[in-house]
Short mmCIF file of C-alpha atoms in Angstrom, two decimals:
data_model
loop_
_atom_site.label_atom_id
_atom_site.label_comp_id
_atom_site.label_asym_id
_atom_site.label_seq_id
_atom_site.Cartn_x
_atom_site.Cartn_y
_atom_site.Cartn_z
CA MET A 1448 13.40 -6.94 -4.05
CA TRP A 1449 12.21 -3.92 -2.93
CA ARG A 1450 11.06 -1.27 -5.35
CA HIS A 1451 10.03 2.36 -4.68
CA ARG A 1452 6.75 3.59 -6.49
CA PRO A 1453 5.09 6.55 -7.57
CA ILE A 1454 2.50 6.41 -4.69
CA ALA A 1455 6.06 7.55 -2.46
CA ARG A 1456 4.42 11.29 -2.96
CA LEU A 1457 0.95 10.27 -1.41
CA PHE A 1458 2.97 9.19 1.99
CA LEU A 1459 5.22 12.39 1.89
CA ALA A 1460 1.71 14.24 1.81
CA ALA A 1461 0.03 11.99 4.37
CA GLY A 1462 2.65 13.58 7.07
CA VAL A 1463 3.81 9.82 7.31
CA ILE A 1464 7.10 10.32 7.18
CA GLY A 1465 9.36 7.95 9.52
CA LEU A 1466 8.42 4.84 8.18
CA LEU A 1467 8.38 5.70 4.34
CA SER A 1468 10.74 3.05 4.10
CA SER A 1469 8.52 0.33 4.91
CA MET A 1470 5.17 1.81 4.10
CA PHE A 1471 5.57 1.87 0.30
CA ALA A 1472 7.90 -0.84 -0.53
CA VAL A 1473 6.63 -3.41 -2.23
CA PRO A 1474 7.89 -6.62 -1.43
CA CYS A 1475 8.38 -9.81 -3.27
CA GLN A 1476 6.26 -12.84 -3.02
CA GLN A 1477 7.52 -16.10 -1.41
CA ALA A 1478 7.52 -19.35 -3.34
CA GLY A 1479 4.30 -21.70 -1.58
CA ARG A 1480 3.21 -19.28 0.38
CA ILE A 1481 -0.49 -17.52 0.58
CA PRO A 1482 0.11 -13.56 -0.45
CA LEU A 1483 -1.95 -11.98 1.91
CA ILE A 1484 -2.96 -7.99 2.65
CA HIS A 1485 -4.57 -7.38 5.80
CA LEU A 1486 -7.06 -4.52 6.43
CA THR A 1487 -7.44 -4.21 10.27
CA ASP A 1488 -8.51 -1.23 12.66
CA LEU A 1489 -5.29 -1.16 14.47
CA TYR A 1490 -4.63 1.77 16.43
CA ASP A 1491 -1.80 2.93 18.98
CA PRO A 1492 -3.09 2.86 22.06
CA PRO A 1493 -5.67 0.11 20.74
CA GLN A 1494 -8.89 0.98 20.66
CA ASP A 1495 -9.56 -2.75 21.17
CA PRO A 1496 -6.68 -5.07 21.37
CA ASP A 1497 -7.67 -8.22 19.55
CA ASP A 1498 -6.64 -6.62 16.17
CA HIS A 1499 -3.52 -6.51 17.79
CA ILE A 1500 -3.79 -10.30 18.56
CA ASP A 1501 -5.00 -11.05 15.02
CA LEU A 1502 -2.30 -9.35 13.61
CA ALA A 1503 0.04 -11.73 15.45
CA THR A 1504 -1.76 -14.46 14.44
CA ILE A 1505 -0.86 -13.93 10.65
CA VAL A 1506 2.97 -13.55 11.21
CA ALA A 1507 2.66 -16.82 13.13
CA LEU A 1508 1.42 -18.37 10.15
CA PRO A 1509 3.93 -19.42 8.17
CA GLU A 1510 1.92 -20.21 5.74
CA PHE A 1511 1.03 -16.31 5.08
CA ASP A 1512 3.44 -14.21 2.70
CA LEU A 1513 1.81 -10.86 4.73
CA GLN A 1514 2.42 -8.32 1.53
CA GLY A 1515 1.05 -5.16 3.58
CA VAL A 1516 -1.33 -3.90 6.57
CA VAL A 1517 -4.32 -1.29 5.91
CA LEU A 1518 -4.87 0.39 8.76
CA ASP A 1519 -8.72 1.17 8.52
CA VAL A 1520 -9.12 3.90 11.03
CA THR A 1521 -12.03 6.06 11.50
CA ASP A 1522 -12.27 10.11 12.82
CA ARG A 1523 -13.96 9.31 16.18
CA PHE A 1524 -11.00 7.50 17.31
CA LEU A 1525 -8.65 9.81 16.65
CA VAL A 1526 -9.61 12.69 18.49
CA PRO A 1527 -10.64 13.05 22.39
CA ALA A 1528 -14.22 13.10 23.63
CA PRO A 1529 -16.26 14.75 23.66
CA ILE A 1530 -16.14 15.02 20.03
CA GLY A 1531 -14.85 11.24 19.86
CA TYR A 1532 -15.16 8.23 21.42
CA ASP A 1533 -13.14 8.47 24.55
CA ILE A 1534 -9.51 8.59 24.34
CA ALA A 1535 -7.24 9.95 20.97
CA ARG A 1536 -5.71 7.74 19.46
CA ALA A 1537 -3.25 7.28 16.21
CA PRO A 1538 -3.02 4.82 13.40
CA GLY A 1539 -1.17 1.37 14.38
CA LEU A 1540 1.86 2.47 12.44
CA GLU A 1541 4.05 1.82 15.53
CA SER A 1542 2.70 -1.41 16.53
CA VAL A 1543 2.86 -2.79 13.01
CA ALA A 1544 6.84 -1.59 12.48
CA ARG A 1545 7.21 -3.19 16.13
CA LEU A 1546 6.40 -6.46 15.14
CA GLY A 1547 8.24 -6.28 12.05
CA ARG A 1548 11.52 -5.72 14.11
CA ILE A 1549 10.45 -8.97 16.08
CA VAL A 1550 10.21 -11.28 13.37
CA GLY A 1551 12.71 -9.75 10.91
CA ARG A 1552 11.54 -8.02 8.44
CA THR A 1553 9.65 -5.23 7.07
CA ILE A 1554 5.73 -4.87 7.13
CA PRO A 1555 4.87 -2.31 4.32
CA VAL A 1556 1.64 -0.55 6.40
CA ALA A 1557 -0.29 2.31 5.39
CA VAL A 1558 -3.22 4.44 6.65
CA GLY A 1559 -6.47 4.13 4.96
CA PRO A 1560 -9.53 6.92 5.03
CA ARG A 1561 -10.95 8.13 8.42
CA HIS A 1562 -14.48 9.62 7.07
CA PRO A 1563 -16.87 6.38 5.83
CA LEU A 1564 -17.95 6.08 1.91
CA ARG A 1565 -21.07 8.63 0.84
CA ASN A 1566 -22.54 5.50 -0.89
CA PRO A 1567 -21.81 1.86 -2.22
CA ASN A 1568 -20.34 3.85 -5.15
CA ASP A 1569 -18.20 6.12 -3.70
CA THR A 1570 -14.04 5.82 -4.88
CA ALA A 1571 -13.06 8.43 -2.69
CA ALA A 1572 -10.92 9.92 -5.14
CA ASP A 1573 -12.16 13.57 -4.23
CA ARG A 1574 -10.83 13.13 -0.33
CA PRO A 1575 -7.45 14.80 0.88
CA PRO A 1576 -4.01 13.12 0.25
CA SER A 1577 -3.87 12.11 3.50
CA GLU A 1578 -6.96 9.89 2.97
CA GLN A 1579 -5.57 8.37 -0.73
CA VAL A 1580 -2.77 6.83 0.87
CA GLY A 1581 -4.34 3.14 2.08
CA ILE A 1582 -6.35 2.86 -0.97
CA ALA A 1583 -3.45 3.54 -3.55
CA PHE A 1584 -1.42 0.89 -1.15
CA LEU A 1585 -3.93 -1.71 -2.10
CA LEU A 1586 -4.60 -1.11 -5.48
CA GLU A 1587 -0.43 -0.74 -5.52
CA LEU A 1588 0.04 -4.20 -4.00
CA LEU A 1589 -2.91 -5.75 -6.32
CA GLU A 1590 -1.15 -4.42 -9.57
CA ARG A 1591 2.06 -5.96 -8.57
CA SER A 1592 0.94 -9.45 -7.13
CA PRO A 1593 1.91 -12.42 -10.17
CA GLN A 1594 -1.23 -14.22 -8.00
CA PRO A 1595 -4.62 -13.79 -6.63
CA VAL A 1596 -4.03 -12.49 -3.11
CA MET A 1597 -5.66 -13.28 -0.05
CA ILE A 1598 -7.69 -10.13 1.44
CA SER A 1599 -8.62 -10.06 5.69
CA VAL A 1600 -10.84 -7.51 6.71
CA VAL A 1601 -11.28 -7.35 10.66
CA GLY A 1602 -12.96 -3.71 10.65
CA SER A 1603 -14.73 -1.68 8.00
CA ALA A 1604 -14.27 -2.62 4.37
CA ARG A 1605 -13.93 1.03 3.51
CA ALA A 1606 -10.41 0.80 1.51
CA LEU A 1607 -11.08 -2.35 -0.30
CA ALA A 1608 -14.62 -1.40 -1.26
CA ALA A 1609 -13.10 2.46 -2.40
CA ALA A 1610 -10.04 0.33 -4.45
CA TYR A 1611 -12.62 -1.85 -5.67
CA ASN A 1612 -14.91 1.30 -7.16
CA ARG A 1613 -11.62 2.69 -8.49
CA ASN A 1614 -10.94 -0.63 -10.45
CA PRO A 1615 -13.61 -3.56 -10.10
CA GLN A 1616 -11.53 -5.44 -13.07
CA LEU A 1617 -8.27 -5.02 -10.87
CA VAL A 1618 -9.98 -6.27 -7.87
CA ARG A 1619 -11.54 -9.10 -9.14
CA ALA A 1620 -8.83 -10.73 -11.13
CA LYS A 1621 -6.17 -10.11 -8.15
CA THR A 1622 -8.52 -11.23 -5.27
CA ARG A 1623 -8.19 -14.80 -4.00
CA ALA A 1624 -10.49 -14.46 -1.26
CA VAL A 1625 -12.00 -12.22 1.17
CA LEU A 1626 -12.09 -13.20 4.43
CA LEU A 1627 -15.20 -10.97 5.95
CA ASN A 1628 -14.91 -11.00 9.33
CA ALA A 1629 -18.16 -8.51 9.72
CA GLY A 1630 -21.71 -8.50 10.06
CA SER A 1631 -24.54 -10.60 11.59
CA THR A 1632 -26.07 -13.84 10.05
CA ALA A 1633 -29.59 -12.78 10.89
CA GLY A 1634 -31.38 -9.93 12.68
CA VAL A 1635 -31.30 -6.19 12.13
CA LYS A 1636 -29.17 -4.86 14.88
CA ARG A 1637 -25.35 -3.70 13.03
CA GLU A 1638 -22.85 -5.26 13.72
CA TRP A 1639 -19.62 -2.91 15.44
CA ASN A 1640 -17.65 -3.36 11.97
CA VAL A 1641 -20.87 -3.02 9.53
CA GLY A 1642 -20.95 0.76 11.76
CA LEU A 1643 -18.13 1.69 10.95
CA ASP A 1644 -19.37 2.22 7.37
CA VAL A 1645 -22.08 0.40 6.38
CA HIS A 1646 -21.95 1.98 2.50
CA ALA A 1647 -18.58 0.22 2.78
CA TYR A 1648 -20.18 -3.15 3.40
CA VAL A 1649 -23.11 -3.26 0.84
CA ALA A 1650 -20.43 -2.42 -1.60
CA LEU A 1651 -18.56 -5.48 -0.92
CA TRP A 1652 -21.46 -7.71 -1.07
CA ARG A 1653 -22.61 -6.12 -4.42
CA SER A 1654 -18.94 -6.76 -5.21
CA ASN A 1655 -19.00 -10.35 -6.68
CA LEU A 1656 -16.00 -10.53 -4.88
CA PRO A 1657 -15.02 -14.10 -3.62
CA LEU A 1658 -16.48 -13.70 -0.14
CA ARG A 1659 -15.50 -15.91 3.12
CA TRP A 1660 -18.09 -14.61 5.71
CA TYR A 1661 -16.93 -15.23 9.40
CA PRO A 1662 -19.21 -13.31 10.72
CA CYS A 1663 -18.98 -11.10 14.22
CA ALA A 1664 -22.48 -11.64 15.35
CA THR A 1665 -25.67 -14.52 14.76
CA ASP A 1666 -29.10 -14.14 15.61
CA ARG A 1667 -28.48 -14.04 19.47
CA GLY A 1668 -25.89 -11.45 19.44
CA ALA A 1669 -22.08 -11.22 19.19
CA PHE A 1670 -20.82 -12.57 22.37
CA ASP A 1671 -22.55 -15.97 21.93
CA PRO A 1672 -19.85 -18.47 21.92
CA ALA A 1673 -21.55 -22.14 21.12
CA HIS A 1674 -23.88 -20.46 17.46
CA VAL A 1675 -23.21 -23.01 14.70
CA HIS A 1676 -22.39 -19.75 12.69
CA GLY A 1677 -20.73 -17.94 15.95
CA THR A 1678 -16.76 -17.08 15.33
CA PHE A 1679 -16.82 -15.37 18.91
CA TRP A 1680 -14.52 -16.84 21.42
CA ARG A 1681 -13.49 -15.20 24.90
CA ALA A 1682 -10.35 -16.08 27.22
CA THR A 1683 -8.26 -14.33 29.45
CA HIS A 1684 -4.67 -12.12 28.42
CA ALA A 1685 -3.21 -14.84 30.98
CA ARG A 1686 -4.26 -17.84 29.24
CA LEU A 1687 -3.40 -16.21 26.15
CA PHE A 1688 0.10 -14.96 26.65
CA ALA A 1689 1.36 -17.61 28.89
CA GLY A 1690 4.70 -18.15 28.07
CA LEU A 1691 5.16 -15.83 25.01
CA SER A 1692 8.76 -14.47 24.18
CA GLU A 1693 10.02 -11.93 25.55
CA PRO A 1694 9.80 -9.49 22.71
CA MET A 1695 6.05 -10.52 22.03
CA ARG A 1696 5.16 -10.02 25.67
CA GLU A 1697 7.00 -6.52 25.65
CA TRP A 1698 4.99 -5.76 22.53
CA PHE A 1699 1.24 -6.69 24.04
CA ARG A 1700 2.54 -4.81 26.92
CA GLU A 1701 3.49 -1.91 25.66
CA ALA A 1702 0.10 -2.02 23.69
CA MET A 1703 -2.13 -2.17 26.23
CA LEU A 1704 -0.66 -0.72 29.13
CA ALA A 1705 -1.00 2.36 26.74
CA THR A 1706 -4.59 2.12 26.74
CA PRO A 1707 -5.55 4.08 30.42
CA ARG A 1708 -8.76 2.37 31.46
CA LEU A 1709 -11.64 4.60 32.23
CA ALA A 1710 -14.18 4.68 35.10
CA GLY A 1711 -17.67 5.54 34.59
CA GLY A 1712 -17.62 5.08 30.69
CA ALA A 1713 -16.82 6.39 27.01
CA ASP A 1714 -18.62 9.53 28.08
CA GLY A 1715 -15.86 11.77 28.08
CA GLY A 1716 -16.00 12.35 31.67
CA ALA A 1717 -14.22 9.79 32.74
CA ARG A 1718 -10.64 9.77 34.12
CA ALA A 1719 -8.18 7.90 33.26
CA GLY A 1720 -6.32 5.31 35.67
CA GLU A 1721 -3.25 3.79 35.97
CA VAL A 1722 -3.30 -0.12 34.92
CA THR A 1723 -0.51 -2.86 36.17
CA TRP A 1724 0.20 -5.61 33.59
CA GLU A 1725 -0.55 -8.03 36.63
CA GLN A 1726 -3.90 -6.10 36.36
CA GLU A 1727 -4.46 -6.55 32.39
CA LEU A 1728 -3.52 -10.15 32.40
CA ALA A 1729 -7.04 -10.60 34.30
CA GLN A 1730 -8.64 -9.20 31.63
CA GLU A 1731 -10.82 -11.28 29.40
CA ARG A 1732 -10.20 -10.58 25.64
CA ASN A 1733 -13.23 -10.96 23.01
CA LEU A 1734 -12.27 -12.96 19.71
CA TRP A 1735 -13.57 -13.35 16.60
CA ALA A 1736 -11.39 -13.55 13.72
CA THR A 1737 -8.93 -15.84 14.62
CA ILE A 1738 -10.65 -19.05 12.78
CA SER A 1739 -10.88 -17.05 9.57
CA LEU A 1740 -7.43 -16.79 9.75
CA THR A 1741 -6.19 -20.22 10.60
CA MET A 1742 -8.52 -22.20 7.94
CA ALA A 1743 -7.12 -19.53 5.50
CA ALA A 1744 -4.02 -20.74 5.85
CA GLY A 1745 -5.11 -24.17 5.99
CA ARG A 1746 -5.01 -25.25 9.52
CA VAL A 1747 -7.30 -27.62 11.62
CA LEU A 1748 -8.16 -27.37 15.25
CA ALA A 1749 -6.70 -30.51 16.67
CA ARG A 1750 -6.20 -32.02 19.90
CA THR A 1751 -2.64 -33.11 19.93
CA HIS A 1752 -0.89 -34.93 23.06
CA ASP A 1753 0.39 -31.25 23.75
CA GLY A 1754 -3.17 -30.00 24.10
CA TRP A 1755 -4.96 -28.29 21.15
CA ARG A 1756 -3.63 -26.81 18.35
CA PHE A 1757 -3.84 -25.50 14.78
CA VAL A 1758 -2.07 -28.09 13.04
CA THR A 1759 -1.38 -28.67 9.30
CA ALA A 1760 -3.81 -31.13 7.26
CA SER A 1761 -0.85 -33.46 7.29
CA GLU A 1762 -0.45 -33.73 10.88
CA VAL A 1763 -4.52 -34.15 11.73
CA ILE A 1764 -4.37 -37.76 10.77
CA GLY A 1765 -5.92 -40.04 13.92
CA GLN A 1766 -6.68 -37.03 16.06
CA GLU A 1767 -9.84 -35.27 17.22
CA THR A 1768 -10.92 -32.14 15.32
CA TRP A 1769 -12.96 -29.53 16.31
CA PRO A 1770 -14.98 -29.85 12.97
CA VAL A 1771 -15.58 -26.16 11.22
CA ARG A 1772 -16.56 -25.56 7.32
CA LEU A 1773 -17.59 -22.87 4.79
CA ASP A 1774 -20.90 -23.36 3.57
CA SER A 1775 -22.05 -22.28 -0.08
CA ILE A 1776 -24.66 -19.37 0.44
CA ARG A 1777 -26.49 -17.15 -1.98
CA ALA A 1778 -26.57 -13.94 -0.24
CA GLU A 1779 -28.65 -10.17 -0.74
CA VAL A 1780 -27.87 -7.17 1.46
CA ASP A 1781 -30.25 -4.48 1.81
CA PRO A 1782 -28.87 -0.61 2.11
CA ALA A 1783 -29.00 -0.93 5.66
CA GLY A 1784 -26.11 -3.47 5.37
CA VAL A 1785 -28.86 -6.62 6.70
CA VAL A 1786 -27.87 -9.82 4.64
CA THR A 1787 -30.50 -12.21 3.76
CA TRP A 1788 -28.42 -15.81 2.41
CA HIS A 1789 -29.51 -19.48 1.96
CA THR A 1790 -27.27 -22.10 1.32
CA VAL A 1791 -26.87 -23.87 -2.28
CA PRO A 1792 -24.63 -25.99 -3.96
CA ARG A 1793 -20.75 -24.89 -4.30
CA ALA A 1794 -21.03 -24.90 -8.20
CA ASP A 1795 -23.47 -22.11 -7.66
CA THR A 1796 -21.80 -19.23 -5.88
CA THR A 1797 -18.25 -18.26 -4.93
CA THR A 1798 -19.63 -17.18 -1.83
CA MET A 1799 -19.48 -19.13 1.71
CA LEU A 1800 -20.63 -18.85 5.31
CA PHE A 1801 -18.45 -19.94 8.46
CA ALA A 1802 -19.99 -23.04 10.57
CA ARG A 1803 -18.79 -24.95 13.17
CA GLN A 1804 -19.61 -27.82 15.82
CA PRO A 1805 -21.77 -25.57 18.05
CA GLY A 1806 -20.74 -26.19 21.31
CA GLY A 1807 -19.24 -23.69 24.29
CA GLY A 1808 -15.78 -25.86 24.80
CA TYR A 1809 -14.93 -23.98 21.74
CA GLY A 1810 -13.43 -21.20 23.08
CA VAL A 1811 -11.33 -23.24 25.45
CA ALA A 1812 -9.69 -25.26 22.56
CA MET A 1813 -9.47 -21.80 20.89
CA ALA A 1814 -7.49 -20.03 23.67
CA GLU A 1815 -5.25 -23.29 24.04
CA ALA A 1816 -4.62 -23.14 20.36
CA LEU A 1817 -3.85 -19.70 19.97
CA ASN A 1818 -1.71 -19.53 22.83
CA ALA A 1819 1.18 -22.16 21.40
CA LEU A 1820 0.89 -20.12 17.86
CA LEU A 1821 1.67 -17.19 19.43
CA CYS A 1822 4.57 -18.75 21.58
CA SER A 1823 6.49 -19.20 18.41
CA ILE A 1824 6.75 -15.68 17.47
CA GLY A 1825 10.20 -14.24 18.61
CA ARG A 1826 12.01 -17.72 19.04
CA PRO A 1827 15.01 -18.92 17.00
CA THR A 1828 13.81 -21.39 14.74
CA GLU A 1829 15.26 -25.08 14.84
CA GLY A 1830 18.03 -24.24 12.22
CA GLU A 1831 18.86 -21.22 13.37
CA ARG A 1832 19.57 -23.04 17.61
CA ALA A 1833 21.66 -25.38 15.62
CA THR A 1834 23.98 -22.60 13.96
CA GLN A 1835 23.85 -20.31 17.31
CA VAL A 1836 24.97 -24.21 19.00
CA SER A 1837 27.75 -24.26 16.35
CA GLY A 1838 28.53 -21.18 15.59
CA THR A 1839 28.10 -21.46 11.68
CA PRO A 1840 26.86 -18.59 10.23
CA LYS A 1841 23.84 -18.09 8.82
CA SER A 1842 24.15 -18.01 4.61
#
């Protein structure tokens, strides 16, 4: 069942006419699956294609019931240089809609506010209608949910922080956990996602929501592949996309080839160059959020007879695994977004910090396992294949 709500007026005001049916429809939840709302800075063309990979990871995990996507946009990526970052981008509505067609369902999606919060208590209620949509959509999904929802954050926390500031009781009651992919475990250098909206990041840490913190940087920076608290890993596109179904290969291809390579950096004076798919496959992709999603789904990174895979707990008996865990911590955040923390007994807190067995082989295992997961999208299930062979129509 899909129900249309009064927030449709906000979507019309935002000028997103063509995708209204997917944007303000609120889906029924599927029994036995984890309801999840995904907040992502996904653009068309991508500002960083890791966001497309993260969204694909979610739809590949059958444990999740994706309730909706809030596109976390920031003004400087929506306008061209020299005012903006490099080229003008659009919120990733088209990419979300195309992925929905591949997996055979509508993925509700809305666009969040494009300007940072003015302070950690900002509700963003005084923004124009175009900046209200994502916040209203998030609150609507939470209000309608019969059970607490998992919220994954892979950009800024702007829409979630504003929603919390408007209705903290609702957000607390309906949030199962926040998968926070942002910040640094140490040091004063501001991590990318925090820099998108530092006030939103501070607001989230002060909210008392149950946080599962997957930091994108450590005391060694954002690109350390071996740190005990590091979520970072890297692989080539050729490794990640090998053997994809034709629809998924085209989905990634359309997204990535729409992004021109800029010679000389993003200084506004660079010229865009044409890139072939073969050249794109040779590019390396930095990734951080994968482990937050697979852990939230209850998957374990294990070496099977087919290689490294994200398997269910029942499948892991007798297999080598890459140890990962969530440590209970107590943390404080300063106005600049610097978090200080220490471990505590689990009963004393709802805030947890990711940890793993350190070592550089982590990235190799993650790449192999994620590729296998992505290869499952866009292909018929065993039941569908049996139906196709027998010719019996599906009920």
